[in-house]
PDB file of C-alpha atoms in Angstrom:
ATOM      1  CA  UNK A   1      68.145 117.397 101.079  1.00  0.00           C
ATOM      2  CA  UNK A   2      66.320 114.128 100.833  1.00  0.00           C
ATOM      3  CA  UNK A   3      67.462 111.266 102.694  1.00  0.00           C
ATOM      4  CA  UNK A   4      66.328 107.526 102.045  1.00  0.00           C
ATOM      5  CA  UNK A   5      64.324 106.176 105.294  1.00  0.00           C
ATOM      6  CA  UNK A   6      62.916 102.591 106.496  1.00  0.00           C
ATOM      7  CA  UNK A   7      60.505 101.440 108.879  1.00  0.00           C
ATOM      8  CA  UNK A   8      58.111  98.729 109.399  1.00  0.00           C
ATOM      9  CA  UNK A   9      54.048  99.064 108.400  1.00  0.00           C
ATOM     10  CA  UNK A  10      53.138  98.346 111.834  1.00  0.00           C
ATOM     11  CA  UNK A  11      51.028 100.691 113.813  1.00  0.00           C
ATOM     12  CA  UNK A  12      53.783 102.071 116.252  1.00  0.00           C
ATOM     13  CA  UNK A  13      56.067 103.073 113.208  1.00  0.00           C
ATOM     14  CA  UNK A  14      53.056 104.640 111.209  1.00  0.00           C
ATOM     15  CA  UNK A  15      52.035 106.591 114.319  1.00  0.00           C
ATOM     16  CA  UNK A  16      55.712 108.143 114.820  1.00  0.00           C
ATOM     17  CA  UNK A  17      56.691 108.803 111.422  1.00  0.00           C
ATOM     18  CA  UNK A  18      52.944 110.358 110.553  1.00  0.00           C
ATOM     19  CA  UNK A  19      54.116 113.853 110.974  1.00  0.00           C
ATOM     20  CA  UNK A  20      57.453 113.593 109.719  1.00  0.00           C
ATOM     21  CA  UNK A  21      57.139 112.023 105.773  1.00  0.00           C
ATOM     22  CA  UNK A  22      53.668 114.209 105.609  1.00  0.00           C
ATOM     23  CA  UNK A  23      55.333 117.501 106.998  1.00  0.00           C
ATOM     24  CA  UNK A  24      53.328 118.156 109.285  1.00  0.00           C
ATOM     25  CA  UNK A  25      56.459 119.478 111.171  1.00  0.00           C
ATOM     26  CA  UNK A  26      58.427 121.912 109.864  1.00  0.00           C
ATOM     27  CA  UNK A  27      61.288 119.346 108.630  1.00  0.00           C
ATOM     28  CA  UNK A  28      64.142 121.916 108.159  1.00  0.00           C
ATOM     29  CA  UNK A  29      64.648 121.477 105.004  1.00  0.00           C
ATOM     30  CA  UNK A  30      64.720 117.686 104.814  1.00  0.00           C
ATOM     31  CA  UNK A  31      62.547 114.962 102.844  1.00  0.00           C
ATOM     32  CA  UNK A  32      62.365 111.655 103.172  1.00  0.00           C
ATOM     33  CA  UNK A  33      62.100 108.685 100.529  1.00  0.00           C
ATOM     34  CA  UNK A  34      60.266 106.072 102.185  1.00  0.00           C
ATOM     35  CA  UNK A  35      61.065 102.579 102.383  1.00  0.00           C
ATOM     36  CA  UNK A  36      58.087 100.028 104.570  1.00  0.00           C
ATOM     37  CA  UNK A  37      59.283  96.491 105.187  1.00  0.00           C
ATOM     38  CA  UNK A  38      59.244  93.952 107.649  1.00  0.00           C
ATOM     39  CA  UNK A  39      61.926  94.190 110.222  1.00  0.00           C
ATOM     40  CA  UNK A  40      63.886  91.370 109.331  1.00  0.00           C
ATOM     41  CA  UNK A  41      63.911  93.098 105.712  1.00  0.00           C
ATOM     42  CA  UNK A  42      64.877  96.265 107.426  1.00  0.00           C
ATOM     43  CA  UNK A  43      67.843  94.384 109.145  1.00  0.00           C
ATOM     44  CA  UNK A  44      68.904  92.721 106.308  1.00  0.00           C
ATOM     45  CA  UNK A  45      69.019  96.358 104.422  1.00  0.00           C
ATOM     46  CA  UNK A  46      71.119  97.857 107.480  1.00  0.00           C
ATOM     47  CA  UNK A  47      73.216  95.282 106.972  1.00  0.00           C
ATOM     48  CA  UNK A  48      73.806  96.240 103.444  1.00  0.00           C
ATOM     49  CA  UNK A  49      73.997 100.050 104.221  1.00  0.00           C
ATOM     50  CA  UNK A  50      71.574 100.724 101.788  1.00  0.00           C
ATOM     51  CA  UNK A  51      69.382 103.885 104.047  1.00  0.00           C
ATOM     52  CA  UNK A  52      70.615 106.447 105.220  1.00  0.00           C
ATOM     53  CA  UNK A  53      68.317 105.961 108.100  1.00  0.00           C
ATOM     54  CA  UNK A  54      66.522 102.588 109.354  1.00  0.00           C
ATOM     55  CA  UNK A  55      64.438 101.082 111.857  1.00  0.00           C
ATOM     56  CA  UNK A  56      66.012  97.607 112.812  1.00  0.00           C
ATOM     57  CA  UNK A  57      66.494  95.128 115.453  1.00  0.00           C
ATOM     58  CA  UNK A  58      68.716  96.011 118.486  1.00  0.00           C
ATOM     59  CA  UNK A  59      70.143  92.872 117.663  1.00  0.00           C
ATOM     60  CA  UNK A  60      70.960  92.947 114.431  1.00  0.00           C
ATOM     61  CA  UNK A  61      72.621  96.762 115.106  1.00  0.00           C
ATOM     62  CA  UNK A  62      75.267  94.750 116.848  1.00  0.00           C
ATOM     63  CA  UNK A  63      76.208  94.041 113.464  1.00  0.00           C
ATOM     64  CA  UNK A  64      76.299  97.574 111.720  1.00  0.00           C
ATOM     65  CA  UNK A  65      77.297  99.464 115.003  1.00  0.00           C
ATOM     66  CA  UNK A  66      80.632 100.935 113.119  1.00  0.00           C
ATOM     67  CA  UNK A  67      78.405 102.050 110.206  1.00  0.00           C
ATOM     68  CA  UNK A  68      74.975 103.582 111.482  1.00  0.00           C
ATOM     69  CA  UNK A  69      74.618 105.257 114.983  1.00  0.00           C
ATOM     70  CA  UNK A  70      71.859 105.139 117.390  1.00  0.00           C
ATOM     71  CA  UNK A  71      69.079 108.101 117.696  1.00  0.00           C
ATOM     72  CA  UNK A  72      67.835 108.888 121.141  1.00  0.00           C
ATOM     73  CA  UNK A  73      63.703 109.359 119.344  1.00  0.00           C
ATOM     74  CA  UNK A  74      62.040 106.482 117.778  1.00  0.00           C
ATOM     75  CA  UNK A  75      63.009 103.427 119.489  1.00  0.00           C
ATOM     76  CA  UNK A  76      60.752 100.828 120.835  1.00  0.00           C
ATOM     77  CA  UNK A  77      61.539  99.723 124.430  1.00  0.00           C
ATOM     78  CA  UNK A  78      59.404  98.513 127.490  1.00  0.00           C
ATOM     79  CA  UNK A  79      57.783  96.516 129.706  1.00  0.00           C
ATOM     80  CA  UNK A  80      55.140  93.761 129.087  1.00  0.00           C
ATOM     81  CA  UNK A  81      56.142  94.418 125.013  1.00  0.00           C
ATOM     82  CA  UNK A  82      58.488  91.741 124.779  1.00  0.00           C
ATOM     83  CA  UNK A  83      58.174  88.513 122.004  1.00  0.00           C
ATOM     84  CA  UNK A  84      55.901  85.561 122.914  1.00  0.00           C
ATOM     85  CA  UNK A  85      56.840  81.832 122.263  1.00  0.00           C
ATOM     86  CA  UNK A  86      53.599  79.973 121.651  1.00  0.00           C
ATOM     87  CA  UNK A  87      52.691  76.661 120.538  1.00  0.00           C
ATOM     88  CA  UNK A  88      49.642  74.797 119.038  1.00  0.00           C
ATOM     89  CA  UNK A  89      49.733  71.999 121.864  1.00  0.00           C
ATOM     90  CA  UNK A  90      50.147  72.808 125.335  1.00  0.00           C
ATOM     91  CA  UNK A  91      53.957  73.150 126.369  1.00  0.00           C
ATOM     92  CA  UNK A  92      55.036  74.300 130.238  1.00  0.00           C
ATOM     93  CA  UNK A  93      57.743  76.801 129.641  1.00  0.00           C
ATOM     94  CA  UNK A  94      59.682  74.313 131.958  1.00  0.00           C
ATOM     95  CA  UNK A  95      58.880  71.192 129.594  1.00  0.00           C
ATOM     96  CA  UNK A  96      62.374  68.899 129.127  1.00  0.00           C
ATOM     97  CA  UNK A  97      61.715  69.250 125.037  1.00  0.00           C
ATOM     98  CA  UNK A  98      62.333  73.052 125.282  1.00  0.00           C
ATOM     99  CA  UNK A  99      65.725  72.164 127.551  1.00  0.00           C
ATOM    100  CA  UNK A 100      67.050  69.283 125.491  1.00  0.00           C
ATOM    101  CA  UNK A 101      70.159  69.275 123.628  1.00  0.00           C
ATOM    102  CA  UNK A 102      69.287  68.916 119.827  1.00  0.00           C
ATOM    103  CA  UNK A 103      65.635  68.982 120.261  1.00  0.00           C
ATOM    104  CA  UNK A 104      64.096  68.615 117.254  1.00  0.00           C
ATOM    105  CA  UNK A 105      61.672  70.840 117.790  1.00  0.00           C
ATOM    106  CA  UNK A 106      60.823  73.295 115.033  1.00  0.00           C
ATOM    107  CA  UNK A 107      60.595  76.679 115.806  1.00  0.00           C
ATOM    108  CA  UNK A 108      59.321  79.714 113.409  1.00  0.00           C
ATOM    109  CA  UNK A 109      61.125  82.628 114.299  1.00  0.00           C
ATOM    110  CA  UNK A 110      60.694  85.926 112.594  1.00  0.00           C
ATOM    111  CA  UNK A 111      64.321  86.528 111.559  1.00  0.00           C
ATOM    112  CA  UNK A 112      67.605  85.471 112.256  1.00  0.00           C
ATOM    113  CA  UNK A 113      68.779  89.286 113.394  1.00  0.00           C
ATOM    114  CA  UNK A 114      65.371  90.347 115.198  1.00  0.00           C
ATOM    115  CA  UNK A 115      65.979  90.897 119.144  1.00  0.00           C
ATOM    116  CA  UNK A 116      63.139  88.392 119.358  1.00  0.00           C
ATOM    117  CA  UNK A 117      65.843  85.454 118.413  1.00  0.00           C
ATOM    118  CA  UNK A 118      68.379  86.965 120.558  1.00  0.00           C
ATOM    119  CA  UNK A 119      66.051  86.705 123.561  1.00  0.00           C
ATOM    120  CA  UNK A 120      65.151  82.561 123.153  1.00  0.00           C
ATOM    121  CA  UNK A 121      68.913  81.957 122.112  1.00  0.00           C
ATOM    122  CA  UNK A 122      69.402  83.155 126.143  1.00  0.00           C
ATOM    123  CA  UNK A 123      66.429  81.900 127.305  1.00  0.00           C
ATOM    124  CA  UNK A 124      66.389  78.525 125.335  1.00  0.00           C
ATOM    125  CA  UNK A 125      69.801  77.755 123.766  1.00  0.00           C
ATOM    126  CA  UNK A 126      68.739  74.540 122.872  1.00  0.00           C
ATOM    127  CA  UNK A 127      66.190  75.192 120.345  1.00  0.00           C
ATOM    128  CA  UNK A 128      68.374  75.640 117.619  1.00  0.00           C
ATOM    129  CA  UNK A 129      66.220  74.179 114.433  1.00  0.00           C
ATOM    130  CA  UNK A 130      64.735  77.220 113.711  1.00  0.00           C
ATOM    131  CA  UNK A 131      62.876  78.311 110.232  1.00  0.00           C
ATOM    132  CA  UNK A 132      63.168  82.048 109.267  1.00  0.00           C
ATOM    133  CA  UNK A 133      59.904  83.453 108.198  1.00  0.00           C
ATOM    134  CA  UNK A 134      57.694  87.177 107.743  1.00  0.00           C
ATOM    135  CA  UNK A 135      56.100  87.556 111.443  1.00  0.00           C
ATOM    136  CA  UNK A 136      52.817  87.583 109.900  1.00  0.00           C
ATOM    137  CA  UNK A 137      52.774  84.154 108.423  1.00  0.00           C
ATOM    138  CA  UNK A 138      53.821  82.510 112.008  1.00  0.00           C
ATOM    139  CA  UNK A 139      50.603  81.604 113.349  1.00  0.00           C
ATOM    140  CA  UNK A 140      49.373  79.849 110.384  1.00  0.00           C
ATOM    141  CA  UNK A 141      52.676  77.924 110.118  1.00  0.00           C
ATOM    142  CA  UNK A 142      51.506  76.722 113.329  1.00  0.00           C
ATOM    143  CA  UNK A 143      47.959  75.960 112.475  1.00  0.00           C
ATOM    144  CA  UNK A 144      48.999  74.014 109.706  1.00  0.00           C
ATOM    145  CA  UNK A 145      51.677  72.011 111.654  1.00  0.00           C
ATOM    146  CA  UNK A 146      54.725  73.185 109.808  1.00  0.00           C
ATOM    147  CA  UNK A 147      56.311  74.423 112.782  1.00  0.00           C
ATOM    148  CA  UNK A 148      55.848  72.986 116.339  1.00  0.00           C
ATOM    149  CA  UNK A 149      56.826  76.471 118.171  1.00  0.00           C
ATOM    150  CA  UNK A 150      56.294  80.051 117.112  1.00  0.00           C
ATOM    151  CA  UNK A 151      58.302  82.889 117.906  1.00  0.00           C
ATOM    152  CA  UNK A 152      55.935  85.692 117.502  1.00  0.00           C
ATOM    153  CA  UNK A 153      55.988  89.780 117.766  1.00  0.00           C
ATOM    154  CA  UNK A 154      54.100  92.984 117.114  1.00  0.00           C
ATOM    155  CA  UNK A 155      50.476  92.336 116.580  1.00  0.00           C
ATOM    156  CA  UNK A 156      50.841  88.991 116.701  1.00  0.00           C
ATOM    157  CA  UNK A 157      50.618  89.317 120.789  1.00  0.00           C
ATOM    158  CA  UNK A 158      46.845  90.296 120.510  1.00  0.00           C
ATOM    159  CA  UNK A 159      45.697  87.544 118.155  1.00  0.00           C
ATOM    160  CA  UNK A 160      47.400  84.567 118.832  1.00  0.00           C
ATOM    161  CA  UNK A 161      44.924  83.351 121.433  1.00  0.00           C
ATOM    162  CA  UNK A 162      41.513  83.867 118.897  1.00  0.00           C
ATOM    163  CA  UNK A 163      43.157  81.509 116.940  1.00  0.00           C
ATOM    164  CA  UNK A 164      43.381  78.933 119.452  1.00  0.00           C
ATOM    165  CA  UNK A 165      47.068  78.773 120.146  1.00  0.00           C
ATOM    166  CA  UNK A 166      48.896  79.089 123.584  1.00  0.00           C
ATOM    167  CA  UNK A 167      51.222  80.800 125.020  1.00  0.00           C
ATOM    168  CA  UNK A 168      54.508  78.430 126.126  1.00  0.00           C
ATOM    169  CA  UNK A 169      56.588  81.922 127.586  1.00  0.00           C
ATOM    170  CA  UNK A 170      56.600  85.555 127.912  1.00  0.00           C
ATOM    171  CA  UNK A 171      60.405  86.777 126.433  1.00  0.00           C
ATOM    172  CA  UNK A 172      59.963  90.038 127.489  1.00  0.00           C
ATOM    173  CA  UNK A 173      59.031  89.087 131.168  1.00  0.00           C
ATOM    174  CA  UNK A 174      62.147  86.956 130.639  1.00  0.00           C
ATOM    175  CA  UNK A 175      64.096  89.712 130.021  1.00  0.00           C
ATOM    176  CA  UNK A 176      62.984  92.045 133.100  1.00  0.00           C
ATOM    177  CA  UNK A 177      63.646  89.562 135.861  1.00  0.00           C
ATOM    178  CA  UNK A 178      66.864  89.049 134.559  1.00  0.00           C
ATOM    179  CA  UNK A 179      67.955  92.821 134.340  1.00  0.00           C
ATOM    180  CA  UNK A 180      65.361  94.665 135.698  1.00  0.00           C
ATOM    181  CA  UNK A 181      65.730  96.723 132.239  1.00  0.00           C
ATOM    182  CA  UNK A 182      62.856  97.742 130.006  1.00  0.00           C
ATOM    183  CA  UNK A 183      63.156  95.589 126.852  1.00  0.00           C
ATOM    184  CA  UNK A 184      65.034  96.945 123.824  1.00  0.00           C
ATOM    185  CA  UNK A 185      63.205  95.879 120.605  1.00  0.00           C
ATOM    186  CA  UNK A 186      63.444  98.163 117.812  1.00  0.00           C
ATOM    187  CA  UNK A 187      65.632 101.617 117.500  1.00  0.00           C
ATOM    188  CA  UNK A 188      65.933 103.911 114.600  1.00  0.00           C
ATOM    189  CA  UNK A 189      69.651 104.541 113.396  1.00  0.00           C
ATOM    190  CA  UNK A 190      71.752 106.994 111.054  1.00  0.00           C
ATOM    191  CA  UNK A 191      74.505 106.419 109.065  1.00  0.00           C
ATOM    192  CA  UNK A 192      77.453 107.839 110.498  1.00  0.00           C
ATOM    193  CA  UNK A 193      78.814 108.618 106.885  1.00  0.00           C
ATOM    194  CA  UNK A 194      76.285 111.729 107.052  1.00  0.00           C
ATOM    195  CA  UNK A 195      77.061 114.854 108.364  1.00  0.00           C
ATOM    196  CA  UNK A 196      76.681 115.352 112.281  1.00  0.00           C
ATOM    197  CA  UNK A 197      74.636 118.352 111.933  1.00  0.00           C
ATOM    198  CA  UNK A 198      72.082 116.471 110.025  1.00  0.00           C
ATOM    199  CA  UNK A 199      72.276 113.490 112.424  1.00  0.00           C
ATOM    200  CA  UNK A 200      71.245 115.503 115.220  1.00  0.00           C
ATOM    201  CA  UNK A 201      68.970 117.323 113.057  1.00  0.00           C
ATOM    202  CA  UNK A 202      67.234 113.994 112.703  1.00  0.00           C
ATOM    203  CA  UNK A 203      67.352 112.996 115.725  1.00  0.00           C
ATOM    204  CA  UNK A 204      65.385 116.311 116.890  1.00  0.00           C
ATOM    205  CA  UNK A 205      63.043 115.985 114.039  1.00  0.00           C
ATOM    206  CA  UNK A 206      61.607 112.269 114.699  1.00  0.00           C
ATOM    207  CA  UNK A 207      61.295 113.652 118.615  1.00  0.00           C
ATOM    208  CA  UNK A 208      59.020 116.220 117.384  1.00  0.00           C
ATOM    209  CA  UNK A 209      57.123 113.851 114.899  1.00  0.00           C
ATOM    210  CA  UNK A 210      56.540 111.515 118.127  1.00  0.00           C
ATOM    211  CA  UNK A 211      55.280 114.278 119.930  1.00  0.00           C
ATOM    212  CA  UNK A 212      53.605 116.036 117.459  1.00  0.00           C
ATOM    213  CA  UNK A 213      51.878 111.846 117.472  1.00  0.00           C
ATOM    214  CA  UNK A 214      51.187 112.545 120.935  1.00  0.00           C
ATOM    215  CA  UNK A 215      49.471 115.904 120.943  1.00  0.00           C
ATOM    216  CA  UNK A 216      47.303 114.605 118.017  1.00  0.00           C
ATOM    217  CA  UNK A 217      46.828 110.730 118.336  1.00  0.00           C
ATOM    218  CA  UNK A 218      44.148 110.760 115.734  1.00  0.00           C
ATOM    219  CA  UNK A 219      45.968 112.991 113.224  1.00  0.00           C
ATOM    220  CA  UNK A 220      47.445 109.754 111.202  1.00  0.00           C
ATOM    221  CA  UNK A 221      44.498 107.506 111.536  1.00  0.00           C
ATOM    222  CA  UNK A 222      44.268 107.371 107.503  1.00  0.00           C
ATOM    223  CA  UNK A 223      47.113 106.588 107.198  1.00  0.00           C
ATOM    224  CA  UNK A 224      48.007 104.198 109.586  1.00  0.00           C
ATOM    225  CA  UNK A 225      44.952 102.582 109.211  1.00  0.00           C
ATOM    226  CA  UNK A 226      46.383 102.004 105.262  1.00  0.00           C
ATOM    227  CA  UNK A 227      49.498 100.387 106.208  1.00  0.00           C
ATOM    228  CA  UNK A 228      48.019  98.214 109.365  1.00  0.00           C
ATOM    229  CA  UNK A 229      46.624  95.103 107.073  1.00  0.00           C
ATOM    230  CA  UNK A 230      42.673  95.751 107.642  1.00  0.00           C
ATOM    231  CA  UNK A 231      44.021  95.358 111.517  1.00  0.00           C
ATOM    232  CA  UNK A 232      41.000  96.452 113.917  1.00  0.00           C
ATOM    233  CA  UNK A 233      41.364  99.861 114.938  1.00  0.00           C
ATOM    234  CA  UNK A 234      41.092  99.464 119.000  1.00  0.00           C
ATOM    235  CA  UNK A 235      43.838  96.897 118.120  1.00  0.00           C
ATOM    236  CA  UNK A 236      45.783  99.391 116.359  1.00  0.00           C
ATOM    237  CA  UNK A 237      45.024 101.462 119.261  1.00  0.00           C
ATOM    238  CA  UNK A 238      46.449  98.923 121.741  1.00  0.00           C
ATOM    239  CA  UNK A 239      49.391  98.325 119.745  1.00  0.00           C
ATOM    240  CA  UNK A 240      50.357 102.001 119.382  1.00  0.00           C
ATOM    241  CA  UNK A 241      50.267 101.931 123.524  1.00  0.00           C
ATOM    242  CA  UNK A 242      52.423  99.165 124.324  1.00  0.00           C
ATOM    243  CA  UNK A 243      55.246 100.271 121.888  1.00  0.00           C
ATOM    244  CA  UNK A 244      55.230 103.955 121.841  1.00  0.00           C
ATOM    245  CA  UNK A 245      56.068 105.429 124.927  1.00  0.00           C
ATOM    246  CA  UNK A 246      58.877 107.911 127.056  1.00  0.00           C
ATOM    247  CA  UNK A 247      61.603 105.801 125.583  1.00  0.00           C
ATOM    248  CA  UNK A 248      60.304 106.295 121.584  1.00  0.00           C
ATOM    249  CA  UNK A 249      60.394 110.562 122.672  1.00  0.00           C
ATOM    250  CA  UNK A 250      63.686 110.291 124.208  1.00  0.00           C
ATOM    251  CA  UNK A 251      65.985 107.580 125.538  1.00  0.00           C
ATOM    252  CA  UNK A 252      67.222 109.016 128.509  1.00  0.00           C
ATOM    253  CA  UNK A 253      69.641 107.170 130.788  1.00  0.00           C
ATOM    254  CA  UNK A 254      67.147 104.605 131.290  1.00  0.00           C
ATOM    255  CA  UNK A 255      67.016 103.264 127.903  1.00  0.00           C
ATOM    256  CA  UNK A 256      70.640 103.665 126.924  1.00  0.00           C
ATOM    257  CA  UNK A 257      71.067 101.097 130.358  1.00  0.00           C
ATOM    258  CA  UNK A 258      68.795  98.812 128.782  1.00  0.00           C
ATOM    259  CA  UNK A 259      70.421  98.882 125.696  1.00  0.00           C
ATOM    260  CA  UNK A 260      73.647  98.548 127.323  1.00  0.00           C
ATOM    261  CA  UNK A 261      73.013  95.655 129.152  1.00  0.00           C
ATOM    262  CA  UNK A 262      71.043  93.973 125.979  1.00  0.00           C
ATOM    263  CA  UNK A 263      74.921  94.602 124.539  1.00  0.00           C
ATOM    264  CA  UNK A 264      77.204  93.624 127.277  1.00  0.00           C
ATOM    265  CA  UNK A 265      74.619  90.365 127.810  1.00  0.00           C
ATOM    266  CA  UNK A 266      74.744  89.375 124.104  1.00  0.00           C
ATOM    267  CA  UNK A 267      78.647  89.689 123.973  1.00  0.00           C
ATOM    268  CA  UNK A 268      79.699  88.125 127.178  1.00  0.00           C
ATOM    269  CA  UNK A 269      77.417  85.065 125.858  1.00  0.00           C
ATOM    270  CA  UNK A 270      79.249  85.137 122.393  1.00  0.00           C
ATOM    271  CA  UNK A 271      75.314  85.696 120.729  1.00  0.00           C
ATOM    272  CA  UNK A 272      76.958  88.632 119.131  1.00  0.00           C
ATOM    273  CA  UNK A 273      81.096  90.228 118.779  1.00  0.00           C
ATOM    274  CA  UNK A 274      82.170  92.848 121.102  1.00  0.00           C
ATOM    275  CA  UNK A 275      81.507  96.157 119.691  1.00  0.00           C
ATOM    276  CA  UNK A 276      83.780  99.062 119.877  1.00  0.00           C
ATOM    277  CA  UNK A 277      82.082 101.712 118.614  1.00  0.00           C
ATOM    278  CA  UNK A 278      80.278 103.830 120.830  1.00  0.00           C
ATOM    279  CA  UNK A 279      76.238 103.147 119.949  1.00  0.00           C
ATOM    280  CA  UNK A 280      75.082 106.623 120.410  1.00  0.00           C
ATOM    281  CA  UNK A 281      74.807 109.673 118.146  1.00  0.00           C
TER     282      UNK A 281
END
């Protein structure tokens, strides 16, 4: 049975779907047509039902909750991983032009559905002239003075400051004061069309392609390396460690809290509609 399958080129995605697409593990029968894309692409395509299974957003599974249901392996959650809002010039994260109402500020976000967005809409509700754009191009859009605020995520966090920009406010560190909850970034989901036996066989296969990651961290190097845009590989390295963790193995009761709360949060603020469908597989 093959079954269509999305995730993003970065490192932490690479590293635990290595041993899955290349069989490495036995995959009970299963194959996989691969699909690498940015997240917001990714969201977009949940949106659209278009895979059978896809990494996306937290926040933009708000919106597909009645059509794909959440794994317990491959999601990204933590601490100290959340999205950075940086500038060119120097900005307090207290400065009145972050808190006014209709600043004009311009702020390059890397998609209108990532959990990044969701996270400055609480923290900043002000900022509200935002431009969509791919994650990677955000740092140059600042450079250039196209944009007067970056939202930035995934490698981003490690090169920001070589290029001489600043950082205005931690999201992430945002996030854990206010809940105390590991941030909820990325999680992989299944569409609930499929059969539940294959679901959970999923769900049991990506576990043992993160742990099969685990037991051989080097084992994907080619091809990670392939996907990571001529990224440095101790960067790789480092990016692998802050997003791959306990939570990308198994959620546990931990990280279905923090998802939880990311939901009951983003509803009782009207960022996203109540859902009814229970998240989980």
């Amino acid at each position: 049975m093959k079954l269509t399958l999305g995730f993003s080129p970065c490192p932490n995605d690479t590293f635990i779907f290595d041993a899955l697409i290349h069989h490495k593990i036995d995959t009970e029968g299963l194959s996989f047509e691969v699909s690498y894309d940015d997240v917001e692409t990714l969201n977009q395509k949940a949106l659209r039902g278009d895979l059978d299974i896809t990494k996306l957003s937290f926040h933009a599974f708000a919106y597909v909750a009645h059509q794909y249901a959440l794994l317990d392996a491959g999601s990204a959650l933590g601490f100290g991983v959340g999205p950075l809002l940086i500038s060119k010039n120097h900005f307090d994260e207290n400065d009145s032009r972050l808190q006014t109402p209709n600043s004009d500020l311009k702020i390059g976000i890397p998609g209108k559905y990532t959990t990044a967005n969701f996270l400055l809409g609480i923290a900043y509700p002000h900022l509200q002239n935002k431009q969509e754009m791919v994650f990677s191009e955000i740092e140059s859009a600042l450079l250039e003075d196209k944009i007067d605020l970056g939202l930035i995520i995934h490698e981003n966090r490690f090169t920001y400051q070589d290029k001489g920009l600043n950082k205005i406010v931690d999201l992430g560190d945002y996030w854990e004061k206010l809940t105390g909850c590991a941030i909820p970034l990325g999680g992989i989901v299944i569409n609930r069309n499929l059969d539940r036996e294959v679901q959970l066989k999923v769900n049991r296969l990506i576990r043992q392609s993160v742990e099969f990651a685990f037991a051989h961290p080097k084992s994907g190097i080619d091809f990670i390396r392939k996907h990571a845009q001529a990224m440095d590989e101790s960067v790789m390295y480092k990016h692998i460690e802050l997003y791959v963790n306990k939570y990308s193995i198994n959620l546990g009761d931990e990280g279905r809290k923090a998802v939880d709360t990311l939901f009951t949060l983003a509803a009782e603020k009207g960022i996203i509609p109540p859902i009814k469908a229970n998240l989980y597989v």
